Amino acid sequence: MNTQIFGVIAMYIVTLALAIPLGKYIGKIYPGERTWPDRLFNPIDRLFYRLSGIKTEKEMNWKQHLSALLTINVIWFIFSMLILMNMSWLPLNPDGNPSMSADLAFNTTVSFVSNTNLQHYSGETGVSYLGQLVLMLFQFISAGAGMAACAVVFHAMRERTTEKLGNFYVFFVRSCTRVLLPLSVVVAILLVFNGSPMTFKGKDSFISLQGDTVHVSRGPAAAMIAIKQLGTNGGGFFGANSAQPMENPNYFTNMVEDISIVIIPMAMVFALGQFLKRKRFSWVVFGVMTAGFLFFLIPSIYFEMKGNPAIGHLGVTQLAGSMEGKEVRFGPAASAYWGITTTVTSNGSVNAMQDSATPLSGMFALWGMMINSFYGGVGVGFLNFYIFIIIAVFISGLMVGRTPEFLGKKIEAKEMKIATIIALLHTLLILSFTALSSYLYAHDPKTYAGWLNNPGYHGFSEMLYEYTSSSANNGSGFEGLGDGVPFWNITCGFVMLLSRFLPIIGPVAIAGILAKKKYVPESAGTLKTDTGTFGIMTFAVIIIVAALSFFPALALGPIAEFFSLK
Amino acid sequence: MSNHNKANKLFEPALVKQALKQSFVKLDPVILFRNPVMFTVEIGTAIMLGVCIWIMTGEKNQGSLVYNIVIFSILFITLLFANFAEAIAEARGKAQADSLRKTREDTPAKKVFAVGEIYVGEVKVVPSSQLRKGDVFIAEAGDTIPMDGEIIEGLATIDESAITGESAPVIRESGGDKSSVTGGTKVLSDKIKVKVTTEPGESFLDKMIALVEGASRQKTPNEIALTILLAGFTIIFVIVCVTLKPFGDYANTPINIAAFISLFVCLIPTTIGGLLSAIGIAGMDRALRANVITKSGKAVETAGDLDTLLLDKTGTITIGNRKATHFWPAEGVDEKEFIEACVLSSLADETPEGKSILELANVKGMPAASANGAKFIKFTAETRCSGIDISDRKIRKGAFDAIRNMVVKAGHTFPVGTERKVKEIASDGGTPLAVSQNGNALGVIELQDIIKPGIQERFERLRKMGVKTVMVTGDNPLTAKYIAEKAGVDDFIAEAKPEDKMNYIRKEQQGGKLVAMMGDGTNDAPALAQADVGVAMNSGTQAAKEAGNMVDLDNDPTKLIEIVEIGKQLLMTRGTLTTFSIANDVAKYFAIVPALFMASVPGLRALNIMNLNSPESAILSAVIFNAIIIPLLIPLALKGIAYKPIGASALLRRNLLIYGLGGVIVPFIGIKLIDLIVSLWF
């Protein structure tokens, strides 16, 4: 038991120890400061710029940034549709997997473009290796795009009064070549040495002890696993994701993969401090995020290690804790740790069944996605947090008797309008679609009987989880839900698209508008945002805005289930 | 701060009666639409009324009729409470306005009729409403001044207590910066000829009354931003409540309409929504009680954000004006001769300094000389000296370097002893005035300032608020520095010309700072207009009053400091009540959510941490708490949160503790207490 907890603590400490220097490095690459690997990366970047005709010196305003982001996403979207719908006859298909139907290709593409990776196919049978490579490309692209958008906001926060906020393509290329790619190479090599497959050969086979011939899927898995973890994508190579032994062979790879989930989101916070030269501010942000993370993590580990009371009532001792849906090689603590890290960061990969977690662990996973900014997705996690900062600055600015200012810029009606809409969006999407599915199920349980394996509170949690996961661009699922039907495909796709791009557009727009405003120098009357008090304020705003609005829904799902299990 | 003839009690019976009536008038949805939070409450109330009627016609699933009627009544009362808050704030403003308007009753005016271009003094009494801009009237002792204007001839003592509440009479005279008179004030002595400067209905007082009555009150930018945020919260809770219906269907939990509406009304920020406009009105009202009229609510808000205050030395930092304290004749000049020259040079000098020279000479036994046939030389910014040409004597008095230049130009040398004296006076914080005759230096007059007691502490307080103080003075840099250090201002502008103020303001504004200044003269007008907050003195010229966005009726230059605090209080009151209102939701959730689901999901009884009696009593208690917290907070909204200059972070910590943590805890206690009573019936 103590070893389990020790393992979890060690994982966190290693993540933090790596994230701080990584953050400093990321904070230097966006403004173009010199870093030691420049000699290696400069020629690579220049090659990309020349190939695609990018003029690196051309600075963009926030609207140009957004149109660049949206344009490239549309182009890749079409490209992905073409590949996924034609991969049966395209090369790199040793297992002879079929092409996707249009609706499945659409769903899959939306899911990968939006960094969600909600997979309605199984990797072993649903895609060719070319398809996997295309999806892998998206895992770089969507993560890189999120980081680039975050860099635009960093840039805007640093400037005194300007419209010029750097070049989007430069931010994007640098995110991919200097952060995601090298880290992925390191992680993939670690995985390969521990047994993850990395090959273009088709299925292998062996004869089992019973004499059956067993076919084992393989492929270029290690590379994809690395980026799915690092880019908070979460879409696994194999259907069972990181619970599958080839995707996550042992406790060591589990640590590597779990560290990979949080390292970049955490590093982005330190990158902020480096970029703005405001170390204290980044520590306050980090403090708030960590407080929220621990608030979810500690009870979750406690409940998973304590075991399921319903099984306890049967007289079964649960020395190992709650093991339903968990891998023996990881144990409940490491599974709970993964469960929380993967949901707070919008990653969505799993090493155990979220569906089988004890009710309150399920609730904390849901809450993590509802808030979606305790570390959050790569780049976008901070963007979500930024909205909460704006609201917190506004209220606390008033409380000290000054027109609210954030980093020397006044926050006025226009910014509040955008921040309010973005803060609303998540609640709106999750609650209204869960309400729609609840309504349909409640009024015609026969027609929709296939949806829910577990009616009752748990079934409600499954529906709530599906939309929360889509809206948070997370991609994990409470797998009890029968989601492979048009209703879920269409509604989830809609939710994923809206909740990916609007929360990027909002913060970039606010930051862009603020950057253009006149700079107000600090005085003794100015509210400082790099203090513990402001951190508490931000935390309170997050809890009240993002957490309390889901309280009735959570009461009917996991909380009701928790109390009924006693 | 003078608080004469102002209603100081928060709830005067007469005002309360008027406000109660208004509370009903304001139920009009068209009026209420401006306030999205309370408007949705009104919709909820209307729905509850419908539900009550529905039950009367036989509906069985919506709970008992009594329960529904009680919910409806509480919501209705919530609306009335919110309207009452706004109405009482307005009523207090109106009471103020009415007392001002009494002075506006049509007064007889002695209009002077022009024949051609020359006023021949033909005077006819006409009602003041017939006076037009440009007309001229005469006011004598005992007359009430019928209209705002500028004195073109004469001098009079005037009782301005009608608008300032200050009973000491003031002197107004033609020429200079004290030439304006305000309609409604009373002439106590002498006779003045006044030119009307405003059209009827647009006079200063008219504008003021309109403002106080809220006729032209517009939402300030900050209020708009807050309304957006509050509307956002309201929409979130609309979503929460609407989606709860299908959730309830799924969980086989029937939720009646009363419960939905109650949950919704409790969750949306009704407390701040109900008090928001009262806070804004009260802010202007507080300014008015400090005898400052603000032309817009925005100006009061801006005052809270000020970074830099430009303060005139005279009257703000020092008591009154500099006074002559010594005559220092040059070597070899007879003291009597010197004093005589000083007196002659000051005969036409209307500045307080000039007058003080005559006073001092009088004390020294030098009677006022006559100056028949003399030519007076006026002070100009270029020559920086004034004087008199009498027979063959050309006497000049002015700044040391101006006089020295004159002496040197005339081919003489400036006496070393006098020059030393000049420096001595300046380094002691005094002002030296050199005097010359026909290009010969005669000596120097010493003028001294007296710094107001307690002013250092006020500047220290401003510094803690983050406001920088800048002293503006016509003194030379040495004197200015001495006084600046002694008074504790952060910066000073010495030998200031009107455009220096302007340049300083521009420079600060370019650095992103908000600047306030106070002024009275016409030459201050451009700077008053440029400043973010320009406070004109009521005694100042019409141009100054029009250029500024506030007018101080007391003519008290230290008023700027109070204005800053009033602005900060306004914003703080909004912020803290918003925090309080939203923090209340935690307890309300814990009251209502278990109440909704307790029957069908017995496990959720565990969430009933307040141990409320029944679902009905829980919902009623939450709604009642939500309603009564509004009137309980009205005094706070009207008086404002006390501002303490302890630094922004400490202030946030303090307010977060009181209104944030307090906002979480208070409703738990309040709802539980109310439940103890409500549980007797439900």
Coordinates of C-alpha atoms in Angstrom, one line a residue, chain A residues 391 394-396 398-404 410 412-413 416-417 420 424 427-428 431-432 434-435 438-439 441-443 452 455-457 459-460 463 518-521 523-528 531 533 537 544-545 548-549 551-553 555-556 559-560 563, chain B residues 222 224-226 228-229 232-233 235-236 239-240 243-244 246-251 304-307 463-466 509 511-514 568 571-572 574-576 579 582-583 586 589-590 593 597 601 603-604 606-607 643 647-649 651-653 655-656:
Chain A
I391 CA -13.6 37.0 -14.3
F394 CA -12.9 41.8 -12.7
I395 CA -14.6 41.0 -9.4
S396 CA -11.6 41.4 -7.2
L398 CA -14.0 46.1 -8.0
M399 CA -13.4 44.9 -4.5
V400 CA -10.3 47.0 -4.1
G401 CA -12.0 50.1 -5.5
R402 CA -10.5 50.4 -9.0
T403 CA -11.6 49.7 -12.5
P404 CA -10.3 46.1 -12.9
K410 CA -8.4 47.7 -18.2
E412 CA -14.2 46.5 -19.7
A413 CA -17.6 45.5 -21.1
M416 CA -16.5 40.7 -20.0
K417 CA -18.9 39.8 -22.8
T420 CA -18.9 35.4 -20.0
L424 CA -21.2 29.8 -20.2
T427 CA -22.1 24.5 -18.9
L428 CA -24.5 25.0 -21.8
L431 CA -26.0 20.2 -19.4
S432 CA -28.3 20.7 -22.4
T434 CA -27.2 15.5 -21.2
A435 CA -30.7 16.9 -20.7
S438 CA -32.0 12.1 -20.4
Y439 CA -35.3 13.3 -21.8
Y441 CA -34.4 8.0 -22.5
A442 CA -36.8 8.9 -19.8
H443 CA -39.7 9.2 -22.2
L452 CA -27.4 2.3 -21.2
P455 CA -29.8 2.2 -15.8
G456 CA -30.3 4.4 -12.8
Y457 CA -27.7 6.8 -11.3
G459 CA -26.5 5.3 -16.4
F460 CA -27.0 9.0 -15.9
M463 CA -24.5 10.1 -20.4
K518 CA -3.4 51.7 -23.4
Y519 CA -1.0 50.4 -20.7
V520 CA -1.8 51.6 -17.2
P521 CA 1.3 51.5 -15.0
S523 CA 0.6 51.8 -8.4
A524 CA 0.1 51.0 -4.8
G525 CA -3.7 50.9 -5.5
T526 CA -3.3 48.4 -8.3
L527 CA -4.4 44.9 -7.5
K528 CA -1.5 42.5 -7.8
T531 CA -0.3 37.0 -4.8
T533 CA -4.9 36.2 -2.2
M537 CA -10.0 34.4 -5.5
I544 CA -18.4 28.6 -8.0
V545 CA -18.7 29.2 -11.7
L548 CA -21.4 24.6 -8.6
S549 CA -23.3 24.9 -11.9
F551 CA -23.8 20.3 -8.6
P552 CA -27.5 19.2 -9.3
A553 CA -26.4 17.0 -12.2
A555 CA -26.0 15.0 -7.2
L556 CA -28.3 12.8 -9.4
I559 CA -23.3 11.5 -5.5
A560 CA -26.6 9.6 -5.5
F563 CA -24.9 7.3 -1.0
Chain B
N222 CA -18.1 49.6 -15.3
I224 CA -22.4 47.7 -17.9
A225 CA -19.5 45.3 -17.6
L226 CA -20.8 44.1 -14.3
I228 CA -23.0 41.5 -18.5
L229 CA -21.3 39.3 -15.9
G232 CA -24.0 35.6 -17.6
F233 CA -24.6 34.1 -14.2
I235 CA -28.1 32.5 -18.0
I236 CA -25.9 29.7 -16.4
I239 CA -29.5 26.4 -18.0
V240 CA -29.0 24.6 -14.7
T243 CA -32.0 21.0 -17.7
L244 CA -32.9 19.8 -14.2
P246 CA -35.3 16.1 -17.9
F247 CA -32.7 15.0 -15.2
G248 CA -35.6 14.7 -12.8
D249 CA -37.6 12.8 -15.4
Y250 CA -34.8 10.4 -15.8
A251 CA -34.4 9.9 -12.1
G304 CA -11.6 55.9 -7.8
D305 CA -9.0 55.1 -10.5
L306 CA -7.0 58.3 -10.3
D307 CA -3.2 58.0 -10.3
R463 CA 0.2 57.6 -1.3
K464 CA -1.1 54.4 0.3
M465 CA -4.0 54.4 -2.1
G466 CA -1.5 54.7 -4.9
Q509 CA -1.9 60.5 -19.5
G511 CA 2.0 57.1 -19.5
G512 CA -1.5 55.6 -19.1
K513 CA -2.3 57.5 -15.9
L514 CA -5.5 59.1 -14.9
K568 CA -13.3 53.8 -4.7
L571 CA -16.6 50.3 -7.0
M572 CA -15.8 48.4 -3.8
R574 CA -20.3 46.8 -6.2
G575 CA -17.5 44.3 -6.0
T576 CA -18.1 43.1 -2.4
T579 CA -19.0 38.5 -4.2
I582 CA -22.5 34.7 -5.5
A583 CA -20.9 33.2 -2.4
V586 CA -23.1 27.5 -1.9
Y589 CA -27.5 24.7 -3.2
F590 CA -27.2 22.8 0.0
V593 CA -30.8 20.4 -4.0
F597 CA -34.4 14.9 -4.6
V601 CA -33.3 9.4 -3.8
G603 CA -29.4 8.7 -0.1
L604 CA -29.3 12.4 -0.9
A606 CA -27.0 13.1 3.5
L607 CA -26.6 16.4 1.6
Y643 CA -12.3 52.4 2.2
G647 CA -2.8 48.5 -0.1
A648 CA -4.7 46.5 -2.8
S649 CA -3.8 43.0 -1.7
L651 CA -7.8 45.2 1.0
L652 CA -8.7 42.3 -1.2
R653 CA -7.9 39.8 1.5
N655 CA -13.0 42.1 1.7
L656 CA -12.7 38.5 0.6

